[in-house]
Amino acid sequence: MNKLAWFYFPACLAWRQLIFDRSKLVAAICGVLFACVLVFMQLGFKDSLYASAASAPVKLNGDLFLMHKQSEAMWRPIQFKRSELMRVLGNPAVAEVYPLYLGLAPFKNIQTQVKRTLMVYGFDPDSLIFNIDEIKSKQVELRLKDTVLFDEYSRPEFGPVRQLLEADQNVTEINDYKVNIVGLFRMGVSFAADGNVITSDLNFMRIFPRRDSSDIDMGVIKLHPGASAKQVEAELKSQLNEFVNIFTYEELLKYEKDYWANTAPIGFIFGFGTVMGWVVGLVIVYQILFTDIANHRNEFATLKAMGYEHSYFIRLVFASAFFLAVLGFIPGYLLSVGLYHLAESQMYMPMPMLLSKIITVFMFILSMCVMAGLLAIRKLKDANPADMF
Amino acid sequence: MSTVIDVEHLDFSFGSGALTQPVLKDITLSIHKGEIVLITGPSGSGKTTFLTIIGGLRQAFHGSVKVLDQQFINSSEPVKVKIRQQIGYIFQQHNLLKSLTALQNVSMTLEMGNTLTEQQRRDRSAEMLIAVGLGDRLDYKPGQLSGGQLQRVSIARALVGQPKIILADEPTASLDKQSGYEAVSLLKQLAKESQTTILLVTHDYRILDIADRVVELEDGVIKKV
């Protein structure tokens, strides 16, 4: 009973005081809600950025990957010689190697003729380096001259390609070169590219006439079943020239994510936005708690005269902060779920509402309210019982 | 009869250095258990300051102030808080918590002790409110009660903890003659039943007759006992 009462009584009074003034409570909840939505959106965009940055490598089907050491990320690769990739075949654990060509090029919207840059992937259609069923089923079509597959998850600015294909309008230009869209697949956009197109290695050279098929952007290595990727990676590191990086699947994902988190300023921008949301929320909650204490100064002084200890009021302020955190978080969470859906449907960015994110944001909001409480308790000193007479 | 409040040679002043303003000078006064003492005097005579020192709300440094056998001169905050819990306060304004009902306001006194169950607190608070004639107003909030009713709630709040001492500061100041007199009579009646000492500051001469003793204070000096 004693332990319970220690927090129960001040919490009870805090709650009664909060619900007494409804309009002020609503204003307070709106403040927390605002901070909550802000933090949810910033974290959502950030996670979505990392997820989409890795959307292309996620779909790659390989055990090890080769990239030039100077390549910062997949979307701005430095070419290296195809022969370097072929040397990998010298390792007995390696089953197959395939080159991957990457290039950014303008794609002409079939309807509006407006050109917009997207990412073009060139690969050997006989290989199965993309783990996407629609690509595997279009192997035959991709072998033909001037054929491409279009990513259905590309931004809508590229035109309603599915409807156009159904209406037999499948001719467009990529890099001012005429191509036929022979099908669709689903991969997803990233911050680097608004859309994706996949084509054969031969067609890739036709689209990019200045590229040479012996200069590749990435190498995809498949090992014999049972071979340890880690061990082969170590062996290859000592055998290959020092100008290439070799990654396992997980390392490649991490490399891509780290680029967006650290090298590109975008990770910082969202981190900054999150902190700003925290600060704005802090100021709002602080203001509310502060004026609340000021308004109840006489009541607190009366209770002090009656024999209530100073710590009772500190607990009361923190209880108010806790209630505000919870009351603001619940509508903030619901609103964010709606906004996440909106972002997914309007911006074609993956924004899943994960439990870990919900917990993170709640902790964030709670720490914000506790901090506001810490700042506001100074005001309690104004409640001097001797002034009550 | 035992002495509940024992004050000897109490000096108190506001400010320091050249701005020192003496408020109480060499006050000696003792009050017995169950006694009702009124302190009167013009504004600025120091009677409210005296009350706050007795209540452990203001720190005095010179002389001796013993309340319930506890020395208040140069005492620590926890000591004073402990004594405060055994004192009931009635203020000039009712000073009730406006977000709580009458019953919850009265219960606030009992929540401190933390020896009773929720039900016991409710029952005792309700009993007390019935005793002050507000049995039908238990769940009203301060905004819905009249001035006289509010002061009666605050009397109930002061008495419900069965304090040994009640300190009251101009309890009738915000009331009209009749409700003021009723409130004070009620206070006297309930206090006499439980042998509670009352120290009441007032310059309302209409209520002097409830006192066992009247102390007149002027310019910080006791003029007449």
XYZ file of C-alpha atoms in Angstrom:
614
model
C 0.000 0.000 0.000
C 2.752 2.411 0.935
C 4.709 1.980 -2.266
C 1.569 2.239 -4.356
C 0.354 5.320 -2.520
C 3.697 6.996 -3.074
C 2.850 7.444 -6.729
C -0.887 6.769 -6.758
C -2.015 9.822 -4.779
C -0.074 12.478 -6.696
C -0.939 10.746 -9.973
C -4.588 10.793 -9.001
C -4.517 14.508 -8.266
C -2.532 15.191 -11.451
C -5.155 13.344 -13.464
C -8.051 15.199 -11.841
C -6.373 18.528 -12.441
C -5.666 17.615 -16.063
C -9.222 16.616 -16.910
C -10.715 19.547 -15.004
C -9.770 22.075 -17.685
C -10.778 20.312 -20.892
C -9.804 23.009 -23.352
C -6.323 23.281 -21.928
C -6.007 19.511 -21.948
C -6.934 19.406 -25.620
C -4.320 22.059 -26.397
C -1.715 20.095 -24.448
C -2.577 16.864 -26.227
C -2.329 18.637 -29.590
C 1.184 19.772 -28.689
C 2.341 16.274 -27.870
C 0.478 14.881 -30.857
C 2.271 17.329 -33.132
C 5.681 16.299 -31.819
C 4.673 12.667 -32.054
C 3.600 12.904 -35.703
C 6.709 14.891 -36.565
C 9.008 12.286 -35.053
C 7.036 9.425 -36.603
C 7.259 10.987 -40.059
C 10.950 11.819 -39.800
C 11.829 8.338 -38.611
C 9.480 6.868 -41.191
C 11.135 8.743 -44.035
C 14.553 7.849 -42.729
C 13.812 4.139 -42.460
C 12.042 4.230 -45.784
C 15.117 5.845 -47.286
C 17.348 3.099 -45.994
C 14.911 0.412 -47.035
C 14.487 1.789 -50.529
C 18.207 2.432 -50.904
C 18.661 -1.271 -50.506
C 15.641 -2.264 -52.601
C 17.760 -3.072 -55.648
C 20.474 -5.093 -53.838
C 17.760 -6.893 -51.859
C 16.434 -8.338 -55.094
C 19.854 -9.476 -56.272
C 20.378 -13.194 -56.197
C 24.044 -13.867 -55.443
C 26.427 -14.987 -52.724
C 29.214 -12.479 -53.259
C 29.365 -9.124 -55.022
C 32.224 -7.269 -56.597
C 32.397 -3.489 -56.825
C 35.118 -0.961 -57.582
C 36.700 0.401 -54.412
C 35.954 3.933 -55.610
C 32.217 3.220 -55.922
C 30.431 5.121 -53.184
C 27.169 3.337 -53.785
C 25.409 1.299 -56.436
C 23.700 4.297 -57.987
C 26.991 6.031 -58.867
C 29.313 3.174 -59.746
C 32.886 3.284 -61.052
C 33.538 0.746 -63.777
C 36.136 -1.975 -63.580
C 37.370 -4.566 -66.059
C 35.260 -7.585 -66.704
C 38.452 -9.662 -66.654
C 38.756 -8.919 -62.908
C 35.422 -10.642 -62.400
C 36.486 -13.580 -64.573
C 39.540 -14.144 -62.355
C 37.127 -15.063 -59.579
C 36.260 -18.202 -61.501
C 39.712 -19.471 -60.554
C 38.423 -20.212 -57.084
C 37.048 -23.778 -56.970
C 34.089 -22.787 -54.763
C 32.766 -20.335 -57.382
C 30.045 -21.747 -59.658
C 29.106 -18.797 -61.860
C 29.874 -15.113 -62.271
C 27.735 -12.503 -64.034
C 28.419 -8.881 -64.779
C 25.830 -6.215 -63.975
C 25.724 -2.904 -65.852
C 24.185 0.153 -64.239
C 23.416 3.549 -65.717
C 21.192 6.567 -65.136
C 19.385 7.716 -68.265
C 16.402 9.896 -69.230
C 13.213 7.997 -69.956
C 10.578 9.611 -72.138
C 7.037 9.586 -70.781
C 4.968 8.050 -73.584
C 2.036 10.383 -72.998
C 3.631 13.743 -72.162
C 7.013 13.268 -73.872
C 8.662 14.668 -70.738
C 11.982 13.072 -69.912
C 12.903 11.979 -66.425
C 15.942 10.127 -65.201
C 15.708 6.531 -64.090
C 18.077 3.671 -63.397
C 18.830 1.164 -66.158
C 20.052 -2.311 -65.183
C 21.755 -4.417 -67.829
C 22.284 -8.129 -67.214
C 22.649 -11.443 -68.999
C 19.039 -12.628 -69.423
C 20.145 -16.248 -69.186
C 21.398 -15.654 -65.643
C 19.015 -15.549 -62.752
C 20.674 -12.756 -60.791
C 17.372 -10.968 -60.090
C 15.110 -12.652 -57.608
C 11.986 -11.275 -59.285
C 9.517 -13.688 -60.899
C 8.350 -11.285 -63.611
C 11.939 -10.958 -64.822
C 12.569 -14.692 -64.778
C 9.414 -15.281 -66.866
C 10.456 -12.711 -69.487
C 13.849 -14.263 -70.283
C 12.868 -14.977 -73.870
C 11.529 -11.484 -74.607
C 14.583 -9.872 -73.021
C 16.890 -11.651 -75.435
C 15.306 -9.741 -78.315
C 16.751 -6.484 -79.608
C 15.640 -3.218 -77.943
C 13.408 -4.727 -75.296
C 13.118 -3.544 -71.697
C 11.069 -4.336 -68.595
C 9.621 -1.416 -66.637
C 9.357 -1.203 -62.842
C 5.702 -0.821 -61.965
C 6.653 0.807 -58.635
C 8.374 3.685 -60.433
C 6.998 7.138 -59.731
C 3.821 8.046 -61.659
C 5.654 10.857 -63.512
C 6.903 8.218 -65.954
C 3.322 7.705 -67.120
C 0.669 5.053 -66.611
C 2.805 2.365 -68.211
C 0.506 -0.545 -67.355
C -2.490 1.060 -69.070
C -0.326 2.110 -72.004
C 0.945 -1.441 -72.435
C -2.613 -2.761 -72.374
C -3.394 -0.225 -75.110
C -0.389 -1.493 -77.081
C 1.543 1.737 -76.688
C 4.857 0.290 -75.671
C 7.422 2.290 -77.616
C 9.450 4.967 -75.880
C 12.983 6.331 -75.684
C 15.669 5.806 -73.105
C 18.767 7.955 -73.520
C 17.271 8.992 -76.910
C 17.278 5.386 -78.035
C 14.035 3.759 -79.098
C 13.008 0.724 -77.041
C 9.983 -1.512 -76.575
C 8.559 -2.139 -73.139
C 7.731 -5.828 -73.118
C 6.582 -6.209 -69.560
C 6.471 -4.972 -66.001
C 8.142 -6.002 -62.784
C 8.135 -4.717 -59.222
C 11.207 -3.452 -57.427
C 10.644 0.001 -55.856
C 12.114 3.477 -56.084
C 14.950 4.912 -54.047
C 16.251 8.385 -53.327
C 18.767 7.921 -56.154
C 16.336 6.896 -58.876
C 12.649 7.628 -59.405
C 12.221 4.545 -61.498
C 13.879 1.411 -62.789
C 14.209 -0.355 -66.128
C 15.798 -3.750 -66.737
C 17.245 -4.836 -70.026
C 19.734 -7.335 -71.443
C 23.445 -6.593 -71.419
C 23.424 -6.249 -75.221
C 20.528 -3.808 -75.206
C 22.233 -1.890 -72.404
C 25.178 -1.266 -74.757
C 22.744 -0.039 -77.418
C 21.108 2.382 -74.981
C 24.504 3.591 -73.759
C 26.589 3.581 -76.964
C 29.673 4.899 -75.234
C 29.805 2.082 -72.742
C 32.031 -0.896 -73.379
C 30.875 -4.361 -72.386
C 34.277 -5.082 -70.916
C 33.808 -2.293 -68.338
C 31.337 -3.536 -65.776
C 29.742 -1.833 -62.756
C 29.180 -4.802 -60.548
C 29.941 -8.498 -60.454
C 27.515 -11.062 -59.070
C 29.122 -14.313 -57.905
C 27.319 -17.552 -57.197
C 29.006 -20.264 -55.193
C 28.608 -24.011 -55.279
C 26.078 -25.245 -52.739
C 27.642 -25.731 -49.331
C 30.501 -23.288 -49.837
C 30.993 -20.692 -47.075
C 30.573 -17.183 -48.443
C 32.724 -15.746 -45.656
C 35.577 -18.093 -46.333
C 35.499 -17.621 -50.091
C 35.333 -13.864 -49.551
C 38.527 -14.024 -47.501
C 40.272 -16.125 -50.134
C 39.205 -13.839 -52.973
C 40.343 -10.762 -51.074
C 43.917 -12.036 -51.164
C 43.669 -13.137 -54.799
C 42.014 -10.112 -56.426
C 43.501 -6.716 -57.207
C 43.198 -4.174 -54.464
C 40.971 -1.830 -56.471
C 37.887 -4.011 -55.986
C 35.691 -4.452 -52.944
C 34.121 -7.801 -52.306
C 30.924 -8.050 -50.288
C 28.664 -10.746 -48.992
C 24.941 -10.128 -49.422
C 24.576 -8.629 -45.939
C 27.685 -6.500 -46.336
C 26.366 -5.080 -49.584
C 23.086 -4.084 -47.933
C 25.005 -2.465 -45.093
C 27.330 -0.670 -47.500
C 24.352 0.840 -49.329
C 22.578 1.834 -46.125
C 25.693 3.360 -44.618
C 26.158 5.463 -47.717
C 22.738 7.078 -47.249
C 23.102 7.304 -43.494
C 26.583 8.820 -43.373
C 28.007 9.897 -46.706
C 24.841 11.427 -48.090
C 23.487 14.328 -46.007
C 19.997 12.850 -46.095
C 20.495 10.682 -43.030
C 21.609 13.758 -41.132
C 18.654 15.815 -42.356
C 16.108 13.362 -41.006
C 18.054 12.932 -37.794
C 18.019 16.685 -37.412
C 14.292 16.806 -38.153
C 13.682 14.205 -35.458
C 15.630 16.220 -32.902
C 13.759 19.385 -33.897
C 10.454 17.591 -33.392
C 11.660 16.607 -29.953
C 12.693 20.151 -29.099
C 9.453 21.719 -30.336
C 7.429 19.177 -28.374
C 9.600 19.796 -25.338
C 8.939 23.525 -25.446
C 5.196 22.993 -25.833
C 4.937 20.490 -22.974
C 7.208 22.634 -20.817
C 4.984 25.665 -21.401
C 1.905 23.664 -20.477
C 3.394 22.203 -17.304
C 4.884 25.540 -16.336
C 1.632 27.484 -16.634
C -0.179 24.631 -14.962
C 2.073 24.905 -11.926
C 1.701 28.691 -11.948
C -2.099 28.355 -12.062
C -2.155 25.869 -9.217
C 0.391 27.726 -7.131
C -2.112 28.580 -4.409
C -3.456 25.066 -4.247
C 0.034 23.613 -3.973
C 0.958 26.118 -1.274
C -2.181 25.141 0.638
C -1.272 21.476 0.428
C 2.261 22.290 1.558
C 0.860 24.121 4.574
C -1.224 21.048 5.344
C 1.968 19.038 5.524
C 2.549 17.700 2.008
C 6.241 17.310 1.207
C 7.933 19.017 -1.705
C 8.602 15.651 -3.366
C 4.856 15.011 -3.599
C 4.575 17.890 -6.062
C 7.555 16.689 -8.080
C 5.820 13.344 -8.451
C 2.651 15.210 -9.398
C 4.423 17.119 -12.178
C 5.987 13.944 -13.560
C 2.654 12.174 -13.402
C 1.135 15.019 -15.464
C 4.020 14.722 -17.918
C 3.441 10.986 -18.174
C -0.291 11.395 -18.773
C 0.360 14.000 -21.454
C 2.861 11.675 -23.133
C 0.367 8.811 -23.233
C -2.643 10.956 -24.180
C -0.706 12.656 -26.960
C 0.938 9.509 -28.208
C -2.251 7.540 -28.852
C -3.847 9.986 -31.337
C -0.375 10.789 -32.666
C 0.170 7.127 -33.415
C -3.204 6.736 -35.124
C -2.651 9.835 -37.244
C 0.813 8.619 -38.189
C -0.550 5.256 -39.302
C -2.847 7.155 -41.664
C -0.027 9.347 -42.910
C 2.195 6.305 -43.469
C -0.505 4.773 -45.648
C -0.868 8.056 -47.493
C 2.890 8.227 -48.062
C 2.978 4.663 -49.310
C 0.126 5.206 -51.744
C 1.142 8.693 -52.907
C 4.935 8.614 -52.837
C 5.504 4.925 -53.512
C 7.901 4.661 -50.631
C 7.856 1.688 -48.291
C 6.783 2.972 -44.840
C 5.978 0.064 -42.563
C 4.730 0.801 -39.021
C 6.957 -1.569 -37.085
C 6.553 -2.361 -33.400
C 10.160 -1.340 -32.808
C 9.422 2.074 -34.309
C 6.305 2.491 -32.163
C 8.321 1.724 -29.040
C 11.156 4.018 -30.138
C 8.818 6.941 -30.747
C 6.965 6.379 -27.472
C 10.266 6.388 -25.593
C 11.175 9.531 -27.463
C 7.933 11.269 -26.491
C 8.212 10.040 -22.918
C 11.766 11.345 -22.591
C 10.557 14.634 -24.044
C 7.788 14.940 -21.444
C 10.080 13.911 -18.588
C 12.610 16.503 -19.697
C 9.856 19.138 -19.798
C 8.861 18.056 -16.290
C 12.451 18.420 -15.089
C 12.547 21.953 -16.431
C 9.150 22.850 -15.006
C 9.666 21.703 -11.405
C 11.771 24.794 -10.720
C 8.486 26.667 -10.782
C 7.267 24.666 -7.788
C 9.525 26.763 -5.549
C 7.068 29.626 -6.079
C 4.457 27.766 -4.078
C 5.359 29.136 -0.640
C 2.835 28.267 2.069
C 3.807 31.313 4.148
C 2.328 33.501 1.412
C -1.054 31.884 1.818
C -1.968 33.912 4.905
C -3.574 21.037 31.522
C -0.731 20.441 29.094
C 0.784 23.228 27.064
C 0.411 22.778 23.309
C 2.007 25.989 22.110
C 4.781 27.575 24.156
C 6.399 30.763 22.840
C 9.142 32.571 24.758
C 10.927 35.787 23.841
C 10.245 35.407 20.138
C 11.769 38.085 17.932
C 11.203 38.180 14.221
C 12.079 40.660 11.503
C 11.852 40.895 7.736
C 14.780 42.033 5.583
C 18.395 42.377 6.622
C 21.019 45.032 7.347
C 19.814 48.606 7.209
C 16.417 47.496 5.863
C 15.629 45.260 8.821
C 11.990 45.638 9.737
C 11.124 44.176 13.129
C 7.710 42.520 13.105
C 7.504 40.633 16.389
C 9.234 41.781 19.545
C 9.799 39.626 22.605
C 6.551 37.669 22.373
C 5.834 35.271 25.205
C 2.617 33.256 25.082
C 1.522 29.766 26.021
C -1.678 28.057 24.959
C -3.141 24.986 26.608
C -4.814 21.984 25.163
C -8.394 22.630 24.108
C -8.101 26.380 24.493
C -9.566 28.752 21.934
C -7.401 31.850 21.572
C -8.148 34.799 19.322
C -5.420 37.161 18.219
C -6.630 40.597 17.196
C -4.928 43.786 16.307
C -4.696 46.328 13.513
C -3.244 45.501 10.093
C 0.528 45.212 10.157
C 0.644 44.313 13.824
C 2.327 41.014 12.980
C -0.497 38.655 13.871
C -0.444 36.737 10.584
C 3.349 36.465 10.748
C 2.980 35.043 14.235
C 0.514 32.485 12.935
C 2.820 31.355 10.114
C 5.684 30.861 12.573
C 3.486 28.748 14.855
C 2.385 26.764 11.809
C 5.970 26.006 10.806
C 5.561 27.873 7.540
C 8.083 30.595 8.326
C 11.479 30.156 9.901
C 12.230 32.219 13.014
C 15.722 32.467 14.504
C 15.513 34.141 17.896
C 13.728 33.052 21.040
C 11.868 29.810 21.556
C 8.799 28.424 19.747
C 7.668 25.019 20.960
C 4.689 23.468 19.212
C 3.622 20.006 20.374
C 6.954 19.809 22.233
C 8.940 20.441 19.069
C 11.322 23.402 18.901
C 10.789 25.404 15.687
C 13.707 27.841 16.059
C 16.408 26.838 13.574
C 14.608 23.586 12.794
C 14.858 21.584 9.583
C 12.159 21.282 6.930
C 11.262 17.608 7.667
C 10.666 18.457 11.342
C 8.315 21.255 10.376
C 6.516 19.104 7.797
C 5.879 16.503 10.471
C 4.332 19.063 12.804
C 2.326 20.644 9.985
C 0.635 17.319 9.437
C -0.764 17.537 12.973
C -2.143 21.021 12.415
C -5.352 21.921 10.660
C -5.336 25.135 8.618
C -8.214 27.414 7.733
C -7.373 30.261 5.412
C -8.841 33.628 4.675
C -9.882 32.344 1.290
C -11.159 28.797 1.355
C -8.168 27.621 -0.793
C -9.902 24.452 -1.871
C -8.636 22.558 -4.914
C -11.053 23.578 -7.602
C -10.639 20.433 -9.663
C -11.750 18.223 -6.775
C -15.178 17.648 -5.242
C -15.900 18.620 -1.640
C -15.393 15.017 -0.583
C -12.090 14.696 -2.454
C -10.889 17.983 -0.990
C -11.541 16.789 2.536
C -9.910 13.427 1.734
C -6.692 15.204 0.745
C -5.928 15.632 4.454
C -6.257 11.902 5.052
C -4.206 10.866 2.015
C -1.094 12.222 3.712
C -1.245 9.893 6.683
C -1.758 6.925 4.392
C -2.951 4.654 7.181
C -6.532 4.318 6.009
C -8.140 2.445 3.143
C -9.936 4.245 0.351
C -13.286 3.342 1.897
C -12.307 4.521 5.387
C -11.114 7.831 3.973
C -14.361 8.295 2.105
C -16.454 7.464 5.143
C -14.588 9.740 7.493
C -14.586 12.625 5.025
C -18.296 12.177 4.398
C -18.983 12.071 8.141
C -17.072 15.291 8.590
C -18.959 16.996 5.781
C -22.251 15.845 7.280
C -21.094 17.301 10.618
C -20.594 20.706 8.973
C -24.007 20.418 7.349
C -22.958 19.616 3.801
C -24.134 16.024 3.616
C -26.019 16.792 0.420
C -23.091 18.516 -1.277
C -20.454 15.749 -1.178
C -19.818 15.581 -4.914
C -20.054 19.292 -5.662
C -16.976 21.075 -6.907
C -15.921 24.422 -5.356
C -17.340 26.290 -8.357
C -20.826 25.065 -7.467
C -20.776 26.064 -3.760
C -21.446 29.360 -1.993
C -18.857 31.251 0.076
C -20.233 30.001 3.389
C -20.392 26.444 2.136
C -16.815 26.647 0.872
C -15.558 27.840 4.248
C -17.428 24.988 5.896
C -15.734 22.529 3.510
C -12.372 23.974 4.497
C -13.319 23.627 8.196
C -14.132 19.987 7.502
C -10.810 19.619 5.722
C -8.950 21.111 8.686
C -10.748 18.942 11.242
C -10.972 15.583 9.483
C -7.396 14.637 10.279
C -8.147 15.069 14.012
C -5.421 17.665 14.428
C -4.200 18.763 17.829
C -4.154 22.401 16.753
C -6.257 24.451 14.332
C -4.734 27.630 12.947
C -7.193 29.981 11.311
C -6.422 33.241 9.556
C -9.390 35.592 9.263
C -11.790 32.750 8.458
C -14.757 35.133 8.352
C -13.194 37.835 6.208
C -14.840 36.739 2.974
C -18.201 35.892 4.551
C -21.229 37.920 5.563
C -22.077 38.312 9.229
C -24.420 35.406 9.587
C -22.518 32.759 7.661
C -19.275 33.969 9.245
C -20.679 33.527 12.701
C -22.175 30.158 11.822
C -18.848 28.915 10.450
C -16.922 29.971 13.541
C -19.529 28.567 15.939
C -19.400 25.298 14.085
C -15.637 25.319 14.360
C -15.849 25.977 18.075
C -18.420 23.261 18.665
C -16.460 20.597 16.768
C -13.174 21.624 18.345
C -14.555 21.487 21.868
C -15.856 17.957 21.252
C -12.394 16.741 20.319
C -10.360 18.941 22.705
C -8.623 20.685 19.821
C -6.692 23.870 20.426
C -7.636 26.778 18.183
C -5.513 29.803 17.419
C -7.538 32.232 15.370
C -6.366 35.521 13.895
C -9.112 38.018 13.211
C -10.135 41.619 13.441
C -13.739 40.724 13.155
C -15.092 41.854 16.559
C -18.385 40.070 15.972
C -16.824 36.709 16.759
C -14.810 37.616 19.841
C -17.308 35.899 22.099
C -16.321 32.411 20.979
C -12.863 32.768 22.514
C -11.600 31.546 25.854
C -8.939 34.214 25.686
C -8.245 37.205 23.409
C -4.711 38.371 22.760
C -4.239 41.832 21.332
C -1.169 42.488 19.269
C 0.073 45.929 18.278
C 3.289 46.745 16.466
C 4.652 43.324 17.239
C 4.097 43.534 20.974
C 1.420 41.797 23.027
C -0.641 44.623 24.462
C -3.284 42.828 26.432
C -3.934 39.229 27.358
